[in-house]
Short mmCIF file of C-alpha atoms in Angstrom, two decimals:
data_model
loop_
_atom_site.label_atom_id
_atom_site.label_comp_id
_atom_site.label_asym_id
_atom_site.label_seq_id
_atom_site.Cartn_x
_atom_site.Cartn_y
_atom_site.Cartn_z
CA MET Y 1 -0.05 -0.04 -0.10
CA THR Y 2 1.41 3.51 -0.91
CA LEU Y 3 0.56 6.92 0.34
CA ILE Y 4 0.44 9.76 -2.15
CA GLU Y 5 0.73 13.38 -0.54
CA VAL Y 6 -0.34 16.25 -2.73
CA GLY Y 7 1.60 19.37 -1.79
CA ARG Y 8 0.06 22.58 -0.47
CA ASN Y 9 1.20 24.56 -3.46
CA GLU Y 10 -0.84 22.40 -5.83
CA LYS Y 11 -3.54 24.57 -7.43
CA LYS Y 12 -5.53 21.62 -8.81
CA THR Y 13 -8.64 20.39 -7.10
CA PHE Y 14 -8.71 16.97 -5.56
CA ARG Y 15 -10.56 15.22 -8.25
CA MET Y 16 -8.27 16.74 -10.93
CA ASN Y 17 -5.32 15.43 -8.91
CA LEU Y 18 -6.85 12.18 -8.84
CA LEU Y 19 -7.55 12.14 -12.78
CA SER Y 20 -4.09 13.50 -13.66
CA GLN Y 21 -2.15 11.22 -11.29
CA LYS Y 22 -3.33 7.83 -11.44
CA TYR Y 23 -7.21 7.26 -11.77
CA ARG Y 24 -10.13 8.05 -14.02
CA ILE Y 25 -13.58 8.60 -12.42
CA LEU Y 26 -16.17 6.44 -14.07
CA GLY Y 27 -19.28 7.05 -12.02
CA LYS Y 28 -20.78 7.11 -8.56
CA LYS Y 29 -21.40 3.75 -6.87
CA GLY Y 30 -23.22 4.96 -3.63
CA GLU Y 31 -23.16 7.32 -0.76
CA GLY Y 32 -23.57 7.06 3.12
CA THR Y 33 -23.47 9.28 6.03
CA PHE Y 34 -19.79 9.80 6.19
CA SER Y 35 -18.55 9.08 2.60
CA GLU Y 36 -19.49 8.49 -1.11
CA VAL Y 37 -18.05 5.73 -3.22
CA LEU Y 38 -16.86 6.36 -6.80
CA LYS Y 39 -15.92 3.69 -9.41
CA CYS Y 40 -12.52 4.54 -10.88
CA GLN Y 41 -10.13 3.00 -13.37
CA ASN Y 42 -6.29 3.01 -13.14
CA ILE Y 43 -4.93 5.01 -16.01
CA LYS Y 44 -1.68 2.95 -16.09
CA ASP Y 45 -2.86 -0.60 -16.10
CA GLY Y 46 -6.68 -0.27 -16.77
CA THR Y 47 -7.78 -2.05 -13.55
CA TYR Y 48 -10.98 -1.00 -11.80
CA CYS Y 49 -11.15 0.07 -8.17
CA ALA Y 50 -13.57 1.72 -5.63
CA CYS Y 51 -12.55 5.28 -4.45
CA LYS Y 52 -14.14 5.92 -1.04
CA LYS Y 53 -14.09 9.90 -0.56
CA MET Y 54 -14.58 10.99 2.99
CA LYS Y 55 -16.94 13.84 3.63
CA GLN Y 56 -15.02 14.89 6.54
CA THR Y 57 -11.83 16.96 6.02
CA TYR Y 58 -8.53 16.34 7.97
CA ASP Y 59 -5.86 18.67 9.06
CA SER Y 60 -2.68 16.66 8.95
CA LEU Y 61 -1.26 13.49 7.68
CA GLU Y 62 -0.89 12.34 11.27
CA GLN Y 63 -4.52 12.59 11.90
CA VAL Y 64 -5.21 10.48 8.66
CA ASN Y 65 -2.84 7.81 9.97
CA ASN Y 66 -4.61 7.58 13.32
CA LEU Y 67 -8.07 6.84 11.88
CA ARG Y 68 -9.45 3.78 13.20
CA GLU Y 69 -10.73 2.55 9.85
CA ILE Y 70 -7.28 2.85 8.21
CA GLN Y 71 -5.62 1.22 11.21
CA ALA Y 72 -8.11 -1.59 11.32
CA MET Y 73 -7.72 -2.39 7.60
CA LYS Y 74 -4.06 -2.38 7.69
CA ARG Y 75 -4.10 -4.80 10.56
CA LEU Y 76 -6.80 -7.16 9.12
CA SER Y 77 -5.32 -7.34 5.59
CA PRO Y 78 -4.79 -9.50 3.90
CA HIS Y 79 -7.69 -11.76 4.26
CA ALA Y 80 -9.95 -13.28 1.84
CA ASN Y 81 -13.16 -12.01 3.47
CA VAL Y 82 -11.99 -8.53 4.29
CA ILE Y 83 -12.03 -5.67 1.82
CA ASP Y 84 -8.57 -4.70 0.69
CA LEU Y 85 -7.06 -1.36 1.12
CA GLN Y 86 -4.86 -0.66 -1.82
CA GLU Y 87 -3.89 3.10 -1.55
CA ILE Y 88 -4.45 6.17 0.51
CA ILE Y 89 -4.62 9.66 -1.16
CA PHE Y 90 -4.66 12.80 0.99
CA ASP Y 91 -4.88 16.36 -0.13
CA LYS Y 92 -3.34 18.69 2.29
CA LYS Y 93 -4.67 21.87 0.82
CA SER Y 94 -8.26 20.75 0.67
CA GLY Y 95 -8.00 18.22 3.60
CA CYS Y 96 -9.77 15.62 1.39
CA LEU Y 97 -9.05 11.95 1.98
CA MET Y 98 -9.89 9.07 -0.38
CA LEU Y 99 -9.33 5.51 0.19
CA ILE Y 100 -8.59 3.23 -2.87
CA LEU Y 101 -10.22 -0.14 -2.36
CA GLU Y 102 -10.86 -3.22 -4.41
CA LEU Y 103 -14.04 -3.03 -6.46
CA MET Y 104 -16.84 -5.42 -5.68
CA ASP Y 105 -20.04 -5.96 -7.67
CA MET Y 106 -22.77 -5.13 -5.06
CA ASN Y 107 -23.72 -5.34 -1.46
CA ILE Y 108 -26.10 -7.74 0.22
CA TYR Y 109 -28.94 -5.19 0.30
CA GLU Y 110 -28.71 -4.73 -3.51
CA LEU Y 111 -28.71 -8.57 -3.91
CA ILE Y 112 -31.96 -9.22 -2.09
CA ARG Y 113 -33.75 -6.03 -2.88
CA GLY Y 114 -36.94 -6.60 -4.80
CA LYS Y 115 -36.33 -10.31 -5.04
CA ARG Y 116 -39.45 -12.47 -5.12
CA HIS Y 117 -37.94 -15.81 -4.74
CA TYR Y 118 -35.69 -17.03 -2.04
CA LEU Y 119 -32.08 -17.49 -2.58
CA PRO Y 120 -30.72 -21.07 -2.87
CA GLU Y 121 -29.78 -22.50 0.40
CA ARG Y 122 -26.31 -23.29 -0.94
CA LYS Y 123 -25.65 -19.66 -1.73
CA VAL Y 124 -26.91 -18.52 1.52
CA LYS Y 125 -24.77 -20.86 3.44
CA ASN Y 126 -21.73 -19.96 1.51
CA TYR Y 127 -22.29 -16.21 2.12
CA MET Y 128 -22.88 -16.71 5.74
CA TYR Y 129 -19.72 -18.92 6.34
CA GLN Y 130 -17.65 -16.21 4.63
CA LEU Y 131 -19.25 -13.44 6.77
CA LEU Y 132 -18.50 -15.45 9.95
CA LYS Y 133 -14.92 -15.99 8.79
CA SER Y 134 -14.40 -12.27 8.42
CA VAL Y 135 -15.95 -11.48 11.83
CA GLU Y 136 -14.00 -14.31 13.49
CA HIS Y 137 -10.77 -12.94 11.93
CA MET Y 138 -11.67 -9.49 13.06
CA HIS Y 139 -12.48 -10.39 16.67
CA ARG Y 140 -9.36 -12.58 16.88
CA ASN Y 141 -7.26 -9.48 16.04
CA GLY Y 142 -8.98 -7.43 18.78
CA ILE Y 143 -11.40 -5.34 16.63
CA PHE Y 144 -15.18 -5.27 16.60
CA HIS Y 145 -17.03 -3.66 13.75
CA ARG Y 146 -20.10 -2.20 15.45
CA ASP Y 147 -21.97 -1.63 12.21
CA VAL Y 148 -22.44 -5.02 10.50
CA LYS Y 149 -25.36 -4.59 8.05
CA PRO Y 150 -26.32 -5.73 4.54
CA GLU Y 151 -25.03 -2.47 2.99
CA ASN Y 152 -21.45 -2.99 4.50
CA ILE Y 153 -21.24 -6.61 3.22
CA LEU Y 154 -19.86 -6.70 -0.25
CA ILE Y 155 -20.00 -9.46 -2.83
CA LYS Y 156 -18.52 -10.27 -6.18
CA GLU Y 157 -19.75 -13.48 -7.75
CA GLU Y 158 -19.39 -16.06 -5.06
CA VAL Y 159 -16.84 -14.11 -2.79
CA LEU Y 160 -18.08 -12.09 0.16
CA LYS Y 161 -16.00 -9.41 1.96
CA LEU Y 162 -16.79 -7.28 5.01
CA ALA Y 163 -16.26 -3.53 4.48
CA ASP Y 164 -16.68 -0.06 6.07
CA PHE Y 165 -14.63 -0.09 9.33
CA GLY Y 166 -15.32 3.59 10.05
CA SER Y 167 -17.09 2.67 13.36
CA CYS Y 168 -14.83 -0.08 14.54
CA ARG Y 169 -13.29 -0.14 18.05
CA SER Y 170 -10.80 -2.06 19.86
CA VAL Y 171 -12.00 -4.83 22.11
CA TYR Y 172 -9.55 -3.65 24.67
CA SER Y 173 -10.62 -0.04 24.71
CA LYS Y 174 -12.37 1.27 27.95
CA GLN Y 175 -16.15 1.43 28.26
CA PRO Y 176 -18.53 3.07 27.90
CA TYR Y 177 -18.70 3.32 24.12
CA THR Y 178 -20.93 5.48 21.87
CA GLU Y 179 -24.47 4.60 22.42
CA TYR Y 180 -25.87 5.39 18.89
CA ILE Y 181 -23.39 3.56 16.74
CA SER Y 182 -24.89 0.69 14.65
CA THR Y 183 -27.85 0.87 12.35
CA ARG Y 184 -31.07 0.64 14.63
CA TRP Y 185 -32.48 -2.46 12.88
CA TYR Y 186 -29.13 -4.51 13.69
CA ARG Y 187 -28.50 -3.08 16.98
CA ALA Y 188 -28.10 -5.44 19.99
CA PRO Y 189 -30.33 -5.19 23.23
CA GLU Y 190 -27.25 -4.06 25.31
CA CYS Y 191 -26.62 -1.13 22.88
CA LEU Y 192 -30.34 -0.06 23.30
CA LEU Y 193 -30.77 -0.59 27.11
CA THR Y 194 -27.21 0.39 28.43
CA ASP Y 195 -25.24 3.68 28.36
CA GLY Y 196 -22.49 2.19 26.05
CA PHE Y 197 -21.72 -0.87 27.95
CA TYR Y 198 -21.47 -3.43 25.30
CA THR Y 199 -18.77 -5.78 23.90
CA TYR Y 200 -17.77 -7.41 20.60
CA LYS Y 201 -20.74 -9.82 20.96
CA MET Y 202 -22.87 -7.00 19.54
CA ASP Y 203 -21.51 -7.88 16.13
CA MET Y 204 -22.87 -11.41 16.49
CA TRP Y 205 -26.41 -10.17 17.11
CA SER Y 206 -26.17 -8.06 13.78
CA VAL Y 207 -24.79 -11.18 11.92
CA GLY Y 208 -27.87 -13.12 13.08
CA CYS Y 209 -30.10 -10.39 11.84
CA VAL Y 210 -28.45 -10.33 8.55
CA PHE Y 211 -28.62 -14.18 8.30
CA PHE Y 212 -32.45 -13.85 8.83
CA GLU Y 213 -32.70 -11.15 6.20
CA ILE Y 214 -30.82 -13.18 3.52
CA LEU Y 215 -33.07 -16.10 4.20
CA SER Y 216 -36.43 -14.33 4.27
CA LEU Y 217 -35.68 -11.21 2.14
CA HIS Y 218 -36.92 -8.86 4.78
CA PRO Y 219 -35.43 -7.50 7.98
CA LEU Y 220 -36.02 -9.19 11.36
CA PHE Y 221 -36.50 -6.22 13.63
CA PRO Y 222 -37.51 -3.13 11.55
CA GLY Y 223 -38.06 -0.70 14.47
CA SER Y 224 -39.14 2.83 13.78
CA ASN Y 225 -37.32 4.20 16.99
CA GLU Y 226 -35.61 2.89 19.93
CA VAL Y 227 -38.69 1.88 21.98
CA ASP Y 228 -40.33 0.31 19.01
CA GLN Y 229 -37.09 -1.53 18.22
CA ILE Y 230 -37.28 -3.10 21.72
CA ASN Y 231 -40.78 -4.07 21.25
CA LYS Y 232 -40.02 -5.62 17.80
CA ILE Y 233 -37.37 -7.75 19.42
CA HIS Y 234 -39.59 -8.88 22.22
CA ASP Y 235 -42.55 -9.67 19.80
CA VAL Y 236 -40.34 -12.22 18.17
CA MET Y 237 -37.91 -13.40 20.87
CA GLY Y 238 -40.14 -12.83 23.87
CA THR Y 239 -39.44 -10.80 27.07
CA PRO Y 240 -36.07 -11.90 28.51
CA ASP Y 241 -35.49 -13.27 31.89
CA PRO Y 242 -35.61 -10.73 34.74
CA ALA Y 243 -31.90 -11.67 35.70
CA VAL Y 244 -30.74 -10.64 32.25
CA LEU Y 245 -32.66 -7.35 32.45
CA ASN Y 246 -31.04 -6.65 35.88
CA LYS Y 247 -27.60 -6.74 34.21
CA PHE Y 248 -28.67 -3.95 31.93
CA LYS Y 249 -30.40 -1.81 34.64
CA LYS Y 250 -27.08 -1.80 36.58
CA SER Y 251 -25.26 -0.22 33.76
CA ARG Y 252 -28.11 1.83 32.64
CA GLY Y 253 -28.66 3.54 35.96
CA MET Y 254 -32.40 3.59 35.47
CA ASN Y 255 -35.28 1.33 36.08
CA PHE Y 256 -37.29 -0.20 33.13
CA ASN Y 257 -39.96 -2.89 32.95
CA PHE Y 258 -41.33 -4.53 29.98
CA PRO Y 259 -44.76 -6.50 29.76
CA THR Y 260 -44.27 -10.11 29.57
CA LYS Y 261 -44.32 -11.56 26.04
CA LYS Y 262 -43.91 -15.12 24.87
CA GLY Y 263 -42.70 -14.22 21.34
CA THR Y 264 -43.82 -15.55 18.05
CA GLY Y 265 -40.55 -17.31 17.39
CA ILE Y 266 -38.20 -17.16 14.47
CA GLU Y 267 -39.21 -20.49 13.10
CA ARG Y 268 -42.80 -19.10 12.24
CA LEU Y 269 -41.25 -16.46 10.29
CA LEU Y 270 -39.03 -18.88 8.26
CA PRO Y 271 -41.39 -21.83 7.47
CA ASN Y 272 -39.09 -22.92 4.61
CA ALA Y 273 -35.74 -22.65 6.48
CA SER Y 274 -33.90 -25.75 7.79
CA PRO Y 275 -33.80 -26.50 11.59
CA ASP Y 276 -30.11 -25.92 11.78
CA SER Y 277 -30.41 -22.43 10.24
CA ILE Y 278 -33.16 -21.49 12.64
CA GLU Y 279 -31.07 -22.84 15.63
CA LEU Y 280 -28.04 -20.79 14.40
CA ILE Y 281 -30.17 -17.62 14.37
CA TYR Y 282 -31.36 -18.29 17.94
CA LYS Y 283 -27.88 -18.68 19.31
CA MET Y 284 -26.56 -15.73 17.58
CA CYS Y 285 -29.50 -13.51 18.66
CA THR Y 286 -29.48 -14.59 22.28
CA TYR Y 287 -30.62 -11.74 24.49
CA ASP Y 288 -28.00 -12.16 27.06
CA PRO Y 289 -24.58 -11.19 25.46
CA ASP Y 290 -22.67 -13.55 27.87
CA GLU Y 291 -24.56 -16.49 26.56
CA ARG Y 292 -24.43 -15.41 22.89
CA MET Y 293 -22.55 -17.53 20.49
CA THR Y 294 -19.15 -16.32 19.19
CA ALA Y 295 -18.08 -16.26 15.47
CA ARG Y 296 -15.65 -19.30 16.23
CA GLN Y 297 -18.49 -21.25 17.74
CA ALA Y 298 -20.84 -20.44 14.84
CA LEU Y 299 -18.30 -21.58 12.30
CA LYS Y 300 -18.36 -25.14 13.97
CA HIS Y 301 -22.18 -25.28 13.90
CA PRO Y 302 -23.64 -28.34 12.22
CA TYR Y 303 -25.15 -26.03 9.57
CA PHE Y 304 -21.78 -25.36 7.97
CA LYS Y 305 -20.50 -29.12 8.22
CA GLU Y 306 -20.54 -29.57 4.42
CA LEU Y 307 -18.53 -26.37 3.93
CA ARG Y 308 -16.10 -27.31 6.54
CA GLU Y 309 -15.46 -30.74 5.11
CA ALA Y 310 -15.00 -29.08 1.53
CA GLU Y 311 -12.52 -26.71 3.04
CA LYS Y 312 -10.46 -29.52 4.58
CA ARG Y 313 -10.37 -31.44 1.38
CA THR Y 314 -9.29 -28.25 -0.59
CA ALA Y 315 -6.55 -27.52 1.98
CA ALA Y 316 -5.35 -31.00 1.91
CA LEU Y 317 -5.23 -30.95 -1.98
CA SER Y 318 -3.29 -27.78 -2.10
CA LYS Y 319 -0.90 -29.08 0.50
CA SER Y 320 -0.14 -32.09 -1.44
CA LYS Y 321 0.47 -30.07 -4.61
CA VAL Y 322 3.04 -27.89 -2.69
CA GLU Y 323 4.99 -30.87 -1.19
CA GLU Y 324 7.41 -32.78 -3.39
CA PRO Y 325 6.26 -36.30 -4.24
CA SER Y 326 8.06 -38.94 -2.11
CA PRO Y 327 10.04 -41.47 -3.97
CA ARG Y 328 8.23 -44.64 -4.95
CA LYS Y 329 9.22 -47.59 -2.73
CA LEU Y 330 10.54 -50.71 -4.49
CA ASN Y 331 9.41 -54.01 -2.92
CA ILE Y 332 11.91 -56.74 -4.05
CA VAL Y 333 11.00 -60.36 -3.66
CA GLU Y 334 14.20 -62.33 -3.04
CA PRO Y 335 14.31 -65.77 -4.57
CA THR Y 336 15.69 -68.61 -2.44
CA THR Y 337 17.82 -71.31 -3.77
CA PRO Y 338 18.96 -74.49 -2.00
CA GLU Y 339 22.60 -73.75 -2.90
CA VAL Y 340 22.85 -70.39 -1.28
CA GLU Y 341 21.32 -69.57 2.03
CA THR Y 342 20.80 -65.82 2.56
CA THR Y 343 22.00 -64.49 5.86
CA GLN Y 344 20.62 -61.46 7.84
CA LYS Y 345 23.73 -59.47 6.95
CA GLU Y 346 23.27 -60.26 3.16
CA LYS Y 347 19.66 -59.11 3.30
CA LYS Y 348 20.65 -55.96 4.98
CA SER Y 349 23.28 -55.40 2.37
CA ILE Y 350 20.79 -56.10 -0.53
CA LYS Y 351 18.26 -53.75 1.21
CA ASP Y 352 20.92 -50.86 1.39
CA SER Y 353 21.99 -51.42 -2.23
CA ASP Y 354 18.36 -51.29 -3.28
CA SER Y 355 17.88 -47.86 -1.55
CA ASP Y 356 20.93 -46.57 -3.27
CA VAL Y 357 19.43 -47.56 -6.60
CA HIS Y 358 16.15 -46.10 -5.57
CA LEU Y 359 17.90 -42.63 -5.00
CA ILE Y 360 19.92 -42.73 -8.19
CA ALA Y 361 16.84 -43.76 -10.18
CA SER Y 362 15.09 -40.47 -8.92
CA LEU Y 363 17.80 -38.26 -10.58
CA PRO Y 364 17.04 -37.07 -14.22
CA LYS Y 365 20.48 -37.68 -15.95
CA PRO Y 366 22.17 -40.85 -14.68
CA GLN Y 367 20.48 -44.15 -15.95
CA SER Y 368 20.93 -47.08 -13.85
CA LEU Y 369 20.26 -50.79 -14.47
CA PRO Y 370 16.92 -52.30 -13.16
CA VAL Y 371 17.04 -53.68 -9.71
CA HIS Y 372 16.51 -57.24 -10.75
CA HIS Y 373 19.64 -56.99 -13.01
CA LEU Y 374 21.60 -55.72 -10.17
CA TYR Y 375 20.38 -58.57 -8.09
CA LYS Y 376 21.32 -61.16 -10.62
CA SER Y 377 24.80 -59.61 -11.03
CA LYS Y 378 25.23 -59.99 -7.31
CA LYS Y 379 24.19 -63.60 -7.45
CA ARG Y 380 26.71 -64.31 -10.23
CA ARG Y 381 29.54 -62.76 -8.19
CA HIS Y 382 28.55 -64.79 -5.13
CA LYS Y 383 28.52 -67.95 -7.36
CA ARG Y 384 31.81 -67.39 -8.74
CA MET Y 385 33.17 -66.81 -5.18
CA VAL Y 386 31.85 -70.11 -4.18
CA GLU Y 387 33.40 -71.88 -7.16
CA SER Y 388 36.64 -70.20 -6.43
CA GLN Y 389 36.56 -71.63 -2.87
CA HIS Y 390 35.89 -75.19 -4.25
CA GLN Y 391 38.80 -74.70 -6.70
CA TYR Y 392 41.32 -74.07 -4.09
CA SER Y 393 40.03 -76.44 -1.47
CA SER Y 394 42.62 -79.12 -2.55
CA GLN Y 395 45.31 -76.70 -1.89
CA ALA Y 396 45.10 -76.09 1.85
CA GLY Y 397 47.46 -73.19 1.84
CA LEU Y 398 45.81 -71.15 -0.85
CA PHE Y 399 43.51 -68.14 -0.08
CA PRO Y 400 40.60 -67.51 -2.49
CA LYS Y 401 40.83 -64.36 -4.50
CA VAL Y 402 39.66 -61.21 -2.65
CA PRO Y 403 38.08 -58.73 -5.10
CA VAL Y 404 38.15 -55.80 -2.71
CA GLN Y 405 41.60 -54.26 -1.95
CA ASN Y 406 42.64 -54.14 1.72
CA SER Y 407 39.67 -56.25 2.76
CA SER Y 408 39.44 -56.91 6.47
CA ILE Y 409 39.62 -60.66 7.69
CA ASN Y 410 38.27 -61.55 11.19
CA PRO Y 411 40.51 -64.37 12.45
CA SER Y 412 38.92 -67.10 14.61
CA TYR Y 413 41.57 -66.64 17.35
CA HIS Y 414 43.13 -63.56 18.82
CA THR Y 415 46.80 -62.78 18.03
CA LYS Y 416 48.67 -59.63 17.18
CA SER Y 417 51.37 -61.47 15.12
CA PHE Y 418 49.13 -62.82 12.55
CA PRO Y 419 48.16 -60.25 9.83
CA THR Y 420 44.39 -59.59 9.48
CA SER Y 421 44.68 -57.55 6.30
CA PHE Y 422 45.64 -58.76 2.72
CA SER Y 423 46.35 -56.93 -0.28
CA LYS Y 424 44.48 -57.87 -3.61
CA ILE Y 425 46.18 -60.94 -5.26
CA HIS Y 426 47.01 -60.41 -8.97
CA ASN Y 427 47.24 -63.17 -11.55
CA SER Y 428 50.98 -63.11 -12.70
CA SER Y 429 53.44 -65.93 -13.73
CA ASP Y 430 56.06 -64.89 -11.13
CA MET Y 431 53.65 -65.04 -8.23
CA SER Y 432 54.71 -67.66 -5.58
CA LEU Y 433 52.17 -69.47 -3.75
CA LEU Y 434 52.02 -70.20 -0.09
CA PRO Y 435 52.96 -73.65 0.81
CA GLY Y 436 50.29 -76.20 1.72
CA ILE Y 437 49.63 -77.06 5.37
CA PRO Y 438 51.18 -80.62 5.16
CA SER Y 439 54.55 -79.22 3.88
CA THR Y 440 54.64 -76.58 6.36
CA TYR Y 441 53.89 -79.00 9.06
CA LYS Y 442 56.83 -81.26 7.93
CA THR Y 443 59.22 -78.45 7.52
CA HIS Y 444 58.78 -76.95 10.94
CA LYS Y 445 58.24 -80.11 12.82
CA SER Y 446 60.58 -80.11 15.76
CA THR Y 447 62.93 -83.10 16.35
CA ASN Y 448 62.04 -83.14 19.88
CA LYS Y 449 59.19 -85.67 20.19
CA THR Y 450 57.98 -84.20 23.46
CA SER Y 451 57.06 -80.95 22.02
CA LYS Y 452 53.49 -80.41 20.77
CA ASN Y 453 52.61 -79.12 17.41
CA ILE Y 454 50.59 -75.79 17.47
CA PHE Y 455 48.64 -76.75 14.28
CA GLY Y 456 46.91 -79.56 16.10
CA GLN Y 457 44.99 -76.95 18.29
CA TYR Y 458 44.33 -74.12 15.79
CA GLN Y 459 42.87 -73.77 12.43
CA LEU Y 460 43.50 -71.26 9.66
CA PRO Y 461 41.14 -68.25 9.98
CA SER Y 462 37.74 -68.60 8.18
CA LEU Y 463 36.98 -66.08 5.48
CA ASP Y 464 34.22 -63.67 6.43
CA LYS Y 465 31.90 -63.04 3.40
CA ARG Y 466 32.05 -59.40 3.96
CA GLY Y 467 35.79 -59.53 3.12
CA ALA Y 468 34.88 -60.71 -0.34
CA GLY Y 469 32.70 -57.98 -1.30
CA PHE Y 470 29.38 -58.87 0.40
#
C-alpha cells in the first residue's frame, strides 16, 4: 500500500489530482452518512477500483494515519473476506481523504432488494460462512465492527467481503462506548438498554439479523425508533429473563420494566428454513450477550458441516501439490535357492543397495540398471566366489581371490602377530603361492618328540563373506 501526498502549493482540485495522477472517475457507486463511493479506473494498467471519498476533512497526515478505519484495515489485511485497502490519497490543501479499495459488484442489500424468490440455500450458506470467517478474523485481532449490516457486506460473484470499518473499536478499549453507533435494525439489546456498556458480542447479534434477512428477504426487527425496536425484538424473541434485564439496569442507572411476552419465534417467520439455520439464528440472537454464540463457535455449527469438510479437502489437496512427491518404494522379492542361504547381513546389504539404486533412479540424468539386473549380477559374483573356494580347497595353503583391496579378515583366534589385512592378489606368472599345510607342518616339525605341534590346536582363519565384497 502506498501513500500519495499532494503538496500545499498544488492548485488543482482533489478530483483533478486524482484524474491526472493515477485514476479516471467512471461514476458514482453509492453514498452514505460519512462518505461517497466512486468507481474508478487505473490509467496505467486499466484495472478498476472503488474510491471512497470521505466527507469529513482532515488537518494533517498524522490525523489521517490515526483513523481507526485505516488502522483496522491495515491490521486485518490480507484476508479473503475483508475488503483490501490498496492506496491512501490525501490532499493537504483541501483536507480531502480518499481510500482506494478493491471493487466489488454489489452489497447484500442490493442483492436481495426486490427479489420475489428465496436465494438457494447453498448460496446463503456460502455467504454466511464467509461473513462469519471475516468476523472471527476481526475479533481474533482485537477489533469489533459495530456496524454490521447488509449495506456493509460486499459480494463479487461467490466471494463475500466485510467493508466499512469507520465505526470499529478495539475490544481492549475502555467502556462506555458510543450509544448510537450501529444501524438501529441491527442494534443489539445491550446497545439499546445500556449507556454504552457492550462488547464485541454486539456484532454477532447483527450477523444473526443479516442471516435472517438473507433467508427471508426482509429485516428481522425493523423498529421505527428505539422503543419500537425493543418491542419488535420482544414480539419475536419474547421478554427476557428478569436476571438478564437486571444486568442492563445496573449499567443503565435507570429502572425499566417490560410487559411479559412469549414471542412468536423465528421458525414461524421462516417456514421454509432448515432447523439448523433457525437454531443458529437463535444462538446468535441470544438476548444475554454473555450467553451469545461467538463467531468461532458459529463456524463449528452443524449448519456449516459440508463447507468445513470441503474446506479441509481443498486444503489437503493444495498441501499435496506444494509438497514434493515422495520417491516410490520398490518391494523386491528375494528368490531362495537351496545352494545359497541368505543371511541377515546379506539381506541388510541387499536392502541398502536397493535404497541406493532408488535414489539414483530419482535423478534425471544418470541411467541405472533395473534392480533385478543388479540382483542377478550380485548372485553371479557370489556363485563365482563359491566356485573359487571349491577350486582351491585341494590346496590347503591357498586363499581365495579377494576382489576388494585391503579387505578386512576377522580371525577365529586372537593374536597380534598374525596379519588380518591382505592386499589384492594379482594373476601373474612370477607369483609364488604359499606352501600347503602338510609341507609346512613337515618343514617346521621339531625333532624333539616331547614338544606339541601348534597346528593340532588351531585352524586357519575362516573367510568372512564381508571381506569378499558382500
